[in-house]
Amino acid sequence: MSTPRFRIAPSPTGFFHVGGARTALYNWALAKRLGGTFVLRIEDTDEARNRPEWNQGIVDALAWIGIHSDDPAFEGPYLQSNFATEHLAAANRLYAAGHAYYCDLTPEQIQERSKANGKPGYDGYSRDRGVAPGPGRAMRFRVPSGSTVVHDAVRGGVTFDNDTIEDFVLLRGNGSPMFMLANVVDDITMRISHVIRAEEHLPNTPKQQMLWNALGETPPVWAHVPVLVNEQRKKISKRRDKVALESFRDEGYLSDAMVNYLMTLGWAPKGDTEIVPWATIEQNFRLEDVTHSPAFFDLKKLAAFNGEYIRALPVDDFVNAIEPWLAIWREAHPEAVWNQDVLVAMAPLVQTRIVTLAEAPGMIDFLFLADPVMDEASVTKVLRSADADLVLVSTIESFAAGEWVAESIKTAFERVAEAHGLKLGKAQAPVRVAVTGRTVGPPLFESLELLGRDEVLRRLHVGRTLTGGA
RNA sequence: GCCCCCAUCGUCUAGUGGCCUAGGACACCACCCUUUCAAGGUGGCGGCACGGGUUCGAAUCCCGUUGGGGGUGCCA
């Protein structure tokens, strides 16, 4: 028995759909575990919608989720447009063998006939009219009578009555091949043994299986995995949902988190935890275990996975991981004075506080800016009061001398809080807002230490001007 | 309309006739911890769509109902 060959067949549309990513991962997991091959075939035959520069985007997107084109198991990318000769040859063989025929009806005429006889679709009008090939004439497949049973690895046997399947188009009037034909011919040409794809293709499968048979080939193992849906339980689509894999990458989702989450949509690892490394997934993923019903693509759960993965990162890795977003921030703030040591010191404190890497700059920007960005709501809430001013005054006094390390600063401030009859949590609010610009953020005293006594004092003075007290 | 698929907490799922008083995770709520916010800990809320069978026994098998979804292109 030869080694199994899997494939994904995306079309270049400018972005990589998360549903496609999950399908790719399913194929990849199996190809790797079974010692098989993963073929990437880009279906670029819809000339109107395809742009060649998008091909690289597909390769990059796959690489991001761990499917690298330099892996020995990876084959391709192939471009469907390069196989036009095969498509035509197969069509002609089908025609010569009597499995296909030409039809000279225009789409409008077909519609009229359909309306007239009350049945939707093409009625097989030209089946036995002996229409010769010619411009404007489409080649249609002669669907045999009987029924077609599709053996699906996740769903079992699915039976289709051939009477419900119309004689579908193989070649357009302009001679170009349709998806149904090209897809099958390419799978045959590439010796694909397993077709694992989204459930939306299930209705196409009997047609494709008939083509495999008519072409004298044994159909592959089919597997149709459930679609991904949104909150309204509709298939997620570019129009209404966030589906571009690239956008998640750019927002600071970790590849490992994304991959892990995607794999749990329609499948679950053994045991009580869903957070598992790829190696475990690769070892255990099986088509027979894939769920049969659509899965909600839950951004909240994805975020939870991402937070989980971010926290699991060694600090050094975390610092490296957020660097791209920090770089973007620095670019946008050329006036900021960057200090890598300060960042490294803060890193563990921000690591437990962000869910996407893109949030990192917003956590620590006050440490590098000449003045913190004052959040109006925070200022109004805690700074605009006489009490706040009193706390600030005492704090300035208290911070004027003494050892400048987080612990000592905290001890000093605790005395200030006590003097005002306030709990630490409440007392620190005005100080936090004056120094960081916000009511929430990383631990205060550590931040103060890093900022330095002089700068803290300066900001506290500035803060007083906002209380109305100074 | 027609064809096909599907049906366990709000969500993702475990469950393959007795181990189910249905397990975990996300979300939500409460409490603890606490320098804000997180993180972490503990606990809680919450489900086998419905109706018939089959069986000593059904979330698990069968039928029906209802409800969802997908497909119905000279798109892919």
Coordinates of C-alpha atoms (C1' of nucleotides) in Angstrom, one line a residue:
Chain A
M1 CA 0.0 0.0 0.0
S2 CA 1.4 3.3 -1.0
T3 CA 1.6 6.1 1.5
P4 CA -1.4 8.3 1.9
R5 CA -1.6 11.6 0.2
F6 CA -3.7 14.5 1.5
R7 CA -4.4 17.9 0.1
I8 CA -5.9 21.2 0.6
A9 CA -7.1 23.2 -2.4
P10 CA -7.6 26.9 -1.4
S11 CA -8.3 29.6 -4.0
P12 CA -6.3 32.8 -3.7
T13 CA -8.7 35.4 -2.4
G14 CA -6.4 37.7 -0.5
F15 CA -6.6 36.1 2.9
F16 CA -6.6 32.7 4.5
H17 CA -9.9 31.6 6.0
V18 CA -9.7 30.2 9.6
G19 CA -12.0 27.4 8.5
G20 CA -9.5 26.6 5.8
A21 CA -6.8 26.7 8.4
R22 CA -8.5 24.1 10.5
T23 CA -9.0 21.8 7.5
A24 CA -5.4 22.2 6.6
L25 CA -4.4 21.3 10.2
Y26 CA -6.6 18.2 10.1
N27 CA -4.9 17.1 6.9
W28 CA -1.5 18.0 8.2
A29 CA -1.9 16.1 11.4
L30 CA -2.8 13.0 9.5
A31 CA -0.2 13.4 6.9
K32 CA 2.5 13.7 9.5
R33 CA 1.4 10.9 11.7
L34 CA 0.8 8.5 8.9
G35 CA 4.0 9.3 7.1
G36 CA 2.1 10.6 4.2
T37 CA 2.2 13.7 2.0
F38 CA 0.4 17.0 2.3
V39 CA -0.2 18.6 -1.1
L40 CA -1.0 22.3 -1.5
R41 CA -2.8 23.0 -4.7
I42 CA -3.9 26.6 -5.3
E43 CA -7.1 26.7 -7.3
D44 CA -6.5 29.8 -9.3
T45 CA -8.9 29.2 -12.2
D46 CA -11.5 31.7 -11.3
E47 CA -9.7 34.3 -13.4
A48 CA -12.0 37.2 -12.4
R49 CA -11.2 36.8 -8.7
N50 CA -7.7 35.6 -8.5
R51 CA -4.5 37.5 -8.1
P52 CA -1.1 35.7 -8.4
E53 CA 0.5 37.7 -5.6
W54 CA -2.0 36.2 -3.2
N55 CA -0.4 32.7 -3.6
Q56 CA 2.6 33.6 -1.4
G57 CA 0.0 34.7 1.2
I58 CA -1.3 31.2 1.4
V59 CA 2.1 29.7 1.8
D60 CA 2.9 32.3 4.6
A61 CA -0.4 31.7 6.4
L62 CA 0.3 27.9 6.4
A63 CA 3.8 28.5 7.6
W64 CA 2.4 30.5 10.5
I65 CA 0.3 27.6 11.7
G66 CA 3.2 25.3 11.5
I67 CA 2.7 23.9 8.0
H68 CA 6.1 24.7 6.4
S69 CA 6.7 24.3 2.7
D70 CA 10.2 23.0 3.4
D71 CA 8.9 20.1 5.5
P72 CA 9.5 16.8 3.7
A73 CA 5.9 15.9 4.0
F74 CA 4.9 19.1 2.2
E75 CA 4.4 19.0 -1.6
G76 CA 3.6 22.0 -3.8
P77 CA 2.3 24.5 -4.1
Y78 CA 0.8 23.5 -7.4
L79 CA -1.2 25.9 -9.4
Q80 CA -4.4 24.5 -10.9
S81 CA -4.0 26.8 -13.9
N82 CA -0.9 24.7 -14.9
F83 CA -3.0 21.6 -15.4
A84 CA -5.4 22.9 -18.0
T85 CA -4.2 20.4 -20.5
E86 CA -5.1 17.5 -18.2
H87 CA -8.5 19.0 -17.5
L88 CA -9.3 19.2 -21.2
A89 CA -7.9 15.8 -21.9
A90 CA -10.1 14.2 -19.2
A91 CA -13.2 16.0 -20.5
N92 CA -12.5 14.7 -24.0
R93 CA -12.1 11.2 -22.7
L94 CA -15.4 11.5 -20.9
Y95 CA -17.0 12.7 -24.1
A96 CA -15.5 10.0 -26.2
A97 CA -16.7 7.3 -23.8
G98 CA -20.2 8.7 -23.8
H99 CA -20.1 10.0 -20.2
A100 CA -20.6 13.5 -21.4
Y101 CA -22.4 15.4 -24.1
Y102 CA -22.7 18.9 -25.4
C103 CA -25.6 21.2 -24.9
D104 CA -26.4 24.4 -26.8
L105 CA -28.9 25.9 -24.4
T106 CA -28.1 29.3 -22.9
P107 CA -28.5 29.8 -19.2
E108 CA -31.6 31.9 -20.0
Q109 CA -33.2 29.1 -22.0
I110 CA -32.5 26.6 -19.2
Q111 CA -34.2 28.8 -16.8
E112 CA -37.2 29.2 -19.0
R113 CA -37.5 25.4 -19.5
S114 CA -37.2 25.0 -15.7
K115 CA -39.9 27.5 -15.1
A116 CA -42.1 25.8 -17.8
N117 CA -41.8 22.3 -16.4
G118 CA -41.9 23.4 -12.8
K119 CA -38.6 21.6 -11.9
P120 CA -35.5 23.5 -10.8
G121 CA -32.2 23.0 -12.6
Y122 CA -31.2 21.6 -15.9
D123 CA -33.5 18.9 -17.3
G124 CA -31.2 17.0 -19.5
Y125 CA -32.7 18.4 -22.7
S126 CA -29.6 17.8 -24.9
R127 CA -28.8 14.3 -23.5
D128 CA -29.6 12.5 -26.7
R129 CA -29.8 15.3 -29.2
G130 CA -26.3 14.6 -30.5
V131 CA -25.2 18.2 -30.2
A132 CA -21.7 18.6 -31.7
P133 CA -18.9 20.5 -29.9
G134 CA -18.8 24.1 -30.7
P135 CA -18.4 27.7 -29.4
G136 CA -20.9 28.6 -26.8
R137 CA -21.8 24.9 -26.2
A138 CA -21.2 23.5 -22.7
M139 CA -20.1 20.0 -22.0
R140 CA -22.3 18.3 -19.4
F141 CA -21.8 15.0 -17.5
R142 CA -24.4 12.3 -18.2
V143 CA -25.4 11.4 -14.7
P144 CA -26.2 7.6 -14.7
S145 CA -29.3 6.3 -13.2
G146 CA -29.3 4.6 -9.8
S147 CA -27.8 5.9 -6.7
T148 CA -24.4 6.9 -5.4
V149 CA -23.1 6.0 -1.9
V150 CA -20.4 8.2 -0.6
H151 CA -18.4 6.5 2.2
D152 CA -17.4 9.3 4.5
A153 CA -14.8 8.8 7.2
V154 CA -16.5 11.0 9.7
R155 CA -20.2 10.4 8.7
G156 CA -20.4 6.9 7.4
G157 CA -22.3 6.1 4.3
V158 CA -24.4 8.8 2.6
T159 CA -26.7 7.8 -0.1
F160 CA -27.8 10.1 -3.0
D161 CA -30.5 9.3 -5.5
N162 CA -28.9 10.1 -8.8
D163 CA -32.3 11.4 -10.0
T164 CA -31.8 14.4 -7.8
I165 CA -28.5 15.2 -9.4
E166 CA -28.7 17.2 -12.6
D167 CA -26.3 16.7 -15.6
F168 CA -23.7 19.2 -14.4
V169 CA -21.4 21.3 -16.5
L170 CA -17.9 20.0 -17.1
L171 CA -16.7 22.6 -19.7
R172 CA -18.1 26.0 -20.1
G173 CA -19.3 27.4 -23.4
N174 CA -15.9 29.1 -23.7
G175 CA -14.2 25.7 -23.2
S176 CA -12.8 26.3 -19.7
P177 CA -13.2 23.6 -17.1
M178 CA -15.5 23.9 -14.2
F179 CA -14.4 23.4 -10.5
M180 CA -16.1 20.0 -10.4
L181 CA -14.0 18.6 -13.2
A182 CA -10.7 20.4 -12.5
N183 CA -10.8 19.5 -8.8
V184 CA -11.3 15.8 -9.6
V185 CA -8.8 15.6 -12.4
D186 CA -6.2 17.3 -10.2
D187 CA -6.8 14.9 -7.4
I188 CA -6.4 12.0 -9.7
T189 CA -3.3 13.5 -11.3
M190 CA -1.8 14.1 -7.9
R191 CA -2.7 10.6 -6.7
I192 CA -4.7 12.0 -3.8
S193 CA -5.9 9.2 -1.5
H194 CA -7.8 11.3 1.2
V195 CA -10.0 14.3 0.6
I196 CA -10.7 16.0 3.9
R197 CA -12.6 19.2 3.5
A198 CA -15.5 21.2 4.9
E199 CA -19.0 19.8 5.0
E200 CA -20.2 22.3 2.4
H201 CA -18.6 20.1 -0.2
L202 CA -20.6 17.0 0.8
P203 CA -23.4 17.7 -1.8
N204 CA -20.7 17.9 -4.5
T205 CA -19.2 14.6 -3.5
P206 CA -21.5 12.2 -5.4
K207 CA -20.8 14.2 -8.5
Q208 CA -17.1 14.0 -8.0
Q209 CA -17.3 10.3 -7.1
M210 CA -19.1 9.7 -10.4
L211 CA -16.3 11.5 -12.2
W212 CA -13.7 9.4 -10.5
N213 CA -15.5 6.3 -11.6
A214 CA -16.2 7.4 -15.1
L215 CA -12.5 8.2 -15.5
G216 CA -11.7 4.7 -14.4
E217 CA -10.3 5.5 -11.0
T218 CA -11.0 4.4 -7.5
P219 CA -12.4 7.3 -5.5
P220 CA -10.4 8.5 -2.5
V221 CA -11.4 8.3 1.2
W222 CA -13.8 11.2 1.7
A223 CA -14.1 13.1 5.0
H224 CA -16.4 16.1 5.5
V225 CA -15.8 18.0 8.6
P226 CA -18.4 20.3 10.1
V227 CA -18.4 24.0 9.2
L228 CA -17.4 26.8 11.6
V229 CA -20.3 29.0 12.4
N230 CA -20.9 32.4 14.0
E231 CA -23.2 33.4 16.9
Q232 CA -26.2 33.2 14.5
R233 CA -25.2 29.7 13.7
K234 CA -24.4 30.6 10.1
K235 CA -21.2 29.6 8.3
I236 CA -18.6 32.2 9.1
S237 CA -17.8 34.3 6.1
K238 CA -15.7 37.3 5.2
R239 CA -18.7 39.5 4.8
R240 CA -20.0 39.4 8.3
D241 CA -17.3 37.8 10.5
K242 CA -13.6 38.0 11.3
V243 CA -12.2 35.0 9.4
A244 CA -8.8 36.0 8.1
L245 CA -6.1 34.0 9.8
E246 CA -3.7 36.9 9.1
S247 CA -5.7 39.3 11.1
F248 CA -5.4 37.1 14.2
R249 CA -1.7 36.9 13.6
D250 CA -1.4 40.6 13.3
E251 CA -3.4 41.2 16.5
G252 CA -1.0 39.2 18.5
Y253 CA -2.5 35.8 18.7
L254 CA 0.1 33.1 19.2
S255 CA 0.4 30.6 16.5
D256 CA 0.4 27.7 19.0
A257 CA -2.7 29.0 20.7
M258 CA -4.5 29.5 17.4
V259 CA -3.6 26.0 16.2
N260 CA -4.6 24.4 19.5
Y261 CA -7.9 26.2 19.5
L262 CA -8.7 25.4 15.9
M263 CA -8.1 21.8 16.5
T264 CA -10.6 21.7 19.4
L265 CA -13.4 22.8 17.1
G266 CA -14.9 19.5 16.1
W267 CA -12.4 17.4 18.0
A268 CA -11.1 17.0 21.5
P269 CA -7.9 15.5 22.9
K270 CA -8.3 12.7 25.4
G271 CA -8.4 13.7 29.0
D272 CA -9.6 16.7 30.9
T273 CA -7.5 19.4 29.3
E274 CA -7.8 20.9 25.9
I275 CA -4.6 22.8 26.1
V276 CA -2.2 20.3 24.5
P277 CA 1.0 20.6 22.4
W278 CA 0.9 19.9 18.7
A279 CA 2.9 16.7 19.2
T280 CA 0.0 15.3 21.2
I281 CA -2.5 16.4 18.7
E282 CA -0.6 14.9 15.9
Q283 CA -0.4 11.6 17.7
N284 CA -4.0 11.4 18.6
F285 CA -6.1 13.1 15.9
R286 CA -8.4 10.7 14.1
L287 CA -11.1 11.4 11.6
E288 CA -13.5 9.0 13.2
D289 CA -13.4 11.2 16.3
V290 CA -14.4 14.3 14.5
T291 CA -17.8 15.8 15.7
H292 CA -20.7 15.8 13.2
S293 CA -22.2 19.2 14.1
P294 CA -21.2 22.7 13.3
A295 CA -18.9 24.5 15.8
F296 CA -19.2 28.0 17.0
F297 CA -16.0 29.9 16.4
D298 CA -15.8 31.6 19.8
L299 CA -13.5 34.6 20.0
K300 CA -13.7 34.6 23.8
K301 CA -12.5 31.1 24.1
L302 CA -9.7 31.8 21.5
A303 CA -8.7 34.7 23.7
A304 CA -8.6 32.5 26.8
F305 CA -6.4 30.0 24.9
N306 CA -4.1 32.8 23.9
G307 CA -3.8 34.2 27.4
E308 CA -3.0 30.8 28.6
Y309 CA -0.3 30.4 26.0
I310 CA 1.1 33.8 26.7
R311 CA 1.4 33.1 30.4
A312 CA 3.1 29.8 29.7
L313 CA 5.9 31.5 27.8
P314 CA 9.3 31.8 29.5
V315 CA 9.9 35.6 30.1
D316 CA 12.7 35.8 27.6
D317 CA 10.4 34.4 24.9
F318 CA 7.6 36.7 25.9
V319 CA 9.9 39.7 25.5
N320 CA 10.8 38.5 22.1
A321 CA 7.2 37.8 21.2
I322 CA 6.0 41.3 22.0
E323 CA 8.9 43.0 20.3
P324 CA 7.2 43.4 16.9
W325 CA 4.3 45.3 18.5
L326 CA 6.7 47.3 20.6
A327 CA 8.6 48.3 17.4
I328 CA 5.3 49.5 15.9
W329 CA 4.7 51.6 19.0
R330 CA 8.1 53.1 18.9
E331 CA 7.7 54.0 15.3
A332 CA 4.5 55.8 16.2
H333 CA 6.1 57.5 19.1
P334 CA 9.5 58.7 18.0
E335 CA 9.6 61.1 21.0
A336 CA 9.6 58.2 23.4
V337 CA 12.8 57.4 25.3
W338 CA 13.1 53.6 25.1
N339 CA 14.8 51.6 27.8
Q340 CA 15.0 47.9 27.2
D341 CA 16.1 47.2 30.8
V342 CA 12.9 48.8 32.0
L343 CA 10.9 46.6 29.6
V344 CA 12.6 43.4 30.7
A345 CA 11.9 44.3 34.4
M346 CA 8.3 44.9 33.6
A347 CA 7.7 42.0 31.3
P348 CA 6.7 39.4 33.9
L349 CA 4.1 41.9 35.3
V350 CA 2.5 42.5 31.9
Q351 CA 2.6 38.9 30.9
T352 CA -0.3 37.9 33.2
R353 CA -2.3 41.0 32.1
I354 CA -2.6 40.8 28.4
V355 CA -4.6 38.4 26.2
T356 CA -3.1 39.4 22.9
L357 CA 0.5 40.6 22.2
A358 CA -0.8 43.8 20.7
E359 CA -1.9 44.9 24.1
A360 CA 1.6 45.0 25.4
P361 CA 2.6 48.6 24.4
G362 CA -0.5 50.0 26.1
M363 CA 0.5 48.5 29.4
I364 CA 3.8 50.1 29.6
D365 CA 3.8 53.2 27.4
F366 CA 3.8 55.6 30.4
L367 CA 7.3 54.4 31.3
F368 CA 8.8 55.7 28.1
L369 CA 6.8 58.8 27.4
A370 CA 7.8 62.2 28.7
D371 CA 4.3 62.6 30.0
P372 CA 1.7 59.8 30.5
V373 CA -1.4 59.9 28.3
M374 CA -4.1 61.1 30.7
D375 CA -7.3 59.1 30.5
E376 CA -10.1 61.6 31.0
A377 CA -12.4 59.2 32.7
S378 CA -9.7 58.2 35.2
V379 CA -8.8 61.8 35.9
T380 CA -12.4 62.7 36.5
K381 CA -13.0 59.7 38.7
V382 CA -10.1 59.8 41.1
L383 CA -8.1 63.0 40.6
R384 CA -10.6 65.7 40.7
S385 CA -11.1 65.9 44.4
A386 CA -9.7 67.7 47.4
D387 CA -8.9 64.3 49.0
A388 CA -6.9 63.3 46.1
D389 CA -4.8 66.5 46.3
L390 CA -4.2 65.8 50.0
V391 CA -3.0 62.3 49.3
L392 CA -0.7 63.7 46.5
V393 CA 0.8 66.3 48.8
S394 CA 1.6 63.7 51.5
T395 CA 2.9 61.3 48.9
I396 CA 5.3 64.0 47.5
E397 CA 6.6 64.6 51.0
S398 CA 7.0 61.0 51.7
F399 CA 8.8 60.2 48.5
A400 CA 11.3 63.0 48.8
A401 CA 13.7 60.8 50.7
G402 CA 14.3 57.2 51.5
E403 CA 15.4 54.1 49.6
W404 CA 14.0 54.0 46.1
V405 CA 13.0 50.4 45.6
A406 CA 9.5 49.0 45.3
E407 CA 9.4 47.5 48.8
S408 CA 10.5 50.7 50.5
I409 CA 8.3 52.8 48.3
K410 CA 5.4 50.7 49.3
T411 CA 6.2 50.9 53.0
A412 CA 6.5 54.6 52.7
F413 CA 3.2 54.9 50.9
E414 CA 1.5 52.6 53.4
R415 CA 2.2 55.3 56.0
V416 CA 0.7 57.9 53.8
A417 CA -2.5 55.8 53.3
E418 CA -2.7 55.2 57.0
A419 CA -2.3 58.9 57.8
H420 CA -5.3 59.6 55.6
G421 CA -7.3 56.7 57.0
L422 CA -7.4 55.0 53.7
K423 CA -6.8 51.5 52.6
L424 CA -3.8 51.0 50.3
G425 CA -6.0 50.1 47.4
K426 CA -8.0 53.3 47.6
A427 CA -5.1 55.6 48.5
Q428 CA -3.0 54.6 45.6
A429 CA -5.5 55.5 43.0
P430 CA -4.6 59.2 42.6
V431 CA -1.0 58.4 42.6
R432 CA -1.5 55.8 39.9
V433 CA -3.5 58.2 37.7
A434 CA -1.0 61.0 38.2
V435 CA 1.9 58.8 37.3
T436 CA 0.5 56.4 34.7
G437 CA -2.6 58.3 33.4
R438 CA -5.0 55.5 34.2
T439 CA -6.7 53.8 37.1
V440 CA -5.6 50.3 36.0
G441 CA -2.2 49.0 35.0
P442 CA 0.7 47.0 36.1
P443 CA 1.6 47.0 39.9
L444 CA 2.3 50.6 41.0
F445 CA 5.3 50.5 43.2
E446 CA 7.4 48.4 40.8
S447 CA 6.5 50.9 38.1
L448 CA 7.5 53.9 40.3
E449 CA 10.8 52.3 41.0
L450 CA 11.5 51.9 37.3
L451 CA 10.4 55.4 36.6
G452 CA 12.8 56.9 39.1
R453 CA 12.2 59.2 42.0
D454 CA 12.7 62.5 40.2
E455 CA 10.3 61.7 37.4
V456 CA 7.7 60.3 39.8
L457 CA 7.9 63.5 41.9
R458 CA 7.5 65.6 38.8
R459 CA 4.4 63.7 37.7
L460 CA 2.9 64.0 41.1
H461 CA 3.3 67.7 41.0
V462 CA 1.7 67.8 37.6
G463 CA -1.1 65.6 38.9
R464 CA -1.8 68.2 41.6
T465 CA -2.6 70.8 38.9
L466 CA -5.4 68.5 37.8
T467 CA -6.9 68.1 41.2
G468 CA -7.7 71.8 41.4
G469 CA -5.8 71.8 44.7
A470 CA -2.5 73.3 43.5
Chain B
rG1 C1' -39.4 23.9 -3.1
rC2 C1' -35.9 19.8 -3.6
rC3 C1' -31.4 17.1 -1.9
rC4 C1' -28.1 16.2 2.1
rC5 C1' -26.1 16.7 7.1
rC6 C1' -26.8 17.5 12.2
rA7 C1' -29.0 17.6 17.5
rU8 C1' -25.3 16.5 25.5
rC9 C1' -24.8 22.9 30.0
rG10 C1' -25.1 29.8 26.8
rU11 C1' -20.5 27.9 24.0
rC12 C1' -16.5 24.0 22.7
rU13 C1' -16.7 19.1 24.0
rA14 C1' -16.2 13.9 27.0
rG15 C1' -19.5 10.0 26.7
rU16 C1' -19.8 4.3 21.6
rG17 C1' -26.1 0.1 26.4
rG18 C1' -24.9 -0.6 33.0
rC19 C1' -18.7 2.8 35.8
rC20 C1' -23.8 8.9 34.5
rU21 C1' -26.4 11.4 40.8
rA22 C1' -23.8 13.0 32.8
rG23 C1' -17.2 14.7 33.3
rG24 C1' -13.8 18.9 31.6
rA25 C1' -13.0 23.7 29.3
rC26 C1' -14.7 28.9 28.0
rA27 C1' -18.2 32.4 29.6
rC28 C1' -21.0 34.0 34.0
rC29 C1' -21.6 34.5 39.6
rA30 C1' -19.6 34.2 44.7
rC31 C1' -15.7 33.9 48.0
rC32 C1' -10.3 33.7 49.0
rC33 C1' -5.6 36.1 47.8
rU34 C1' -4.4 41.2 46.8
rU35 C1' -1.2 47.7 45.7
rU36 C1' -5.4 48.9 40.8
rC37 C1' -6.2 45.4 37.0
rA38 C1' -5.0 40.7 36.0
rA39 C1' -3.2 36.0 37.2
rG40 C1' -4.0 32.1 40.8
rG41 C1' -7.2 29.2 44.4
rU42 C1' -12.0 27.4 46.1
rG43 C1' -17.1 26.9 45.2
rG44 C1' -21.6 27.8 42.4
rC45 C1' -25.1 28.2 38.2
rG46 C1' -26.1 25.3 34.0
rG47 C1' -27.4 20.2 29.6
rC48 C1' -28.8 14.6 27.2
rA49 C1' -34.7 19.0 22.0
rC50 C1' -39.6 16.3 22.1
rG51 C1' -42.6 11.7 21.4
rG52 C1' -42.7 6.7 20.6
rG53 C1' -40.2 2.0 20.5
rU54 C1' -36.1 -2.0 21.4
rU55 C1' -33.9 -3.8 26.1
rC56 C1' -33.7 -6.3 32.7
rG57 C1' -31.3 -1.5 31.7
rA58 C1' -30.7 4.1 27.0
rA59 C1' -27.4 10.4 26.5
rU60 C1' -25.8 6.0 24.0
rC61 C1' -29.7 1.5 19.2
rC62 C1' -34.4 2.2 15.9
rC63 C1' -38.7 5.3 14.1
rG64 C1' -41.2 9.9 14.0
rU65 C1' -41.7 15.1 15.3
rU66 C1' -39.5 19.7 16.0
rG67 C1' -35.5 22.7 15.5
rG68 C1' -30.8 24.1 13.3
rG69 C1' -27.2 24.0 9.2
rG70 C1' -25.2 23.1 4.3
rG71 C1' -26.1 22.6 -0.9
rU72 C1' -29.1 23.6 -4.9
rG73 C1' -24.4 28.5 -10.8
rC74 C1' -21.6 27.9 -17.7
rC75 C1' -18.6 30.3 -8.6
rA76 C1' -14.9 27.6 -5.9

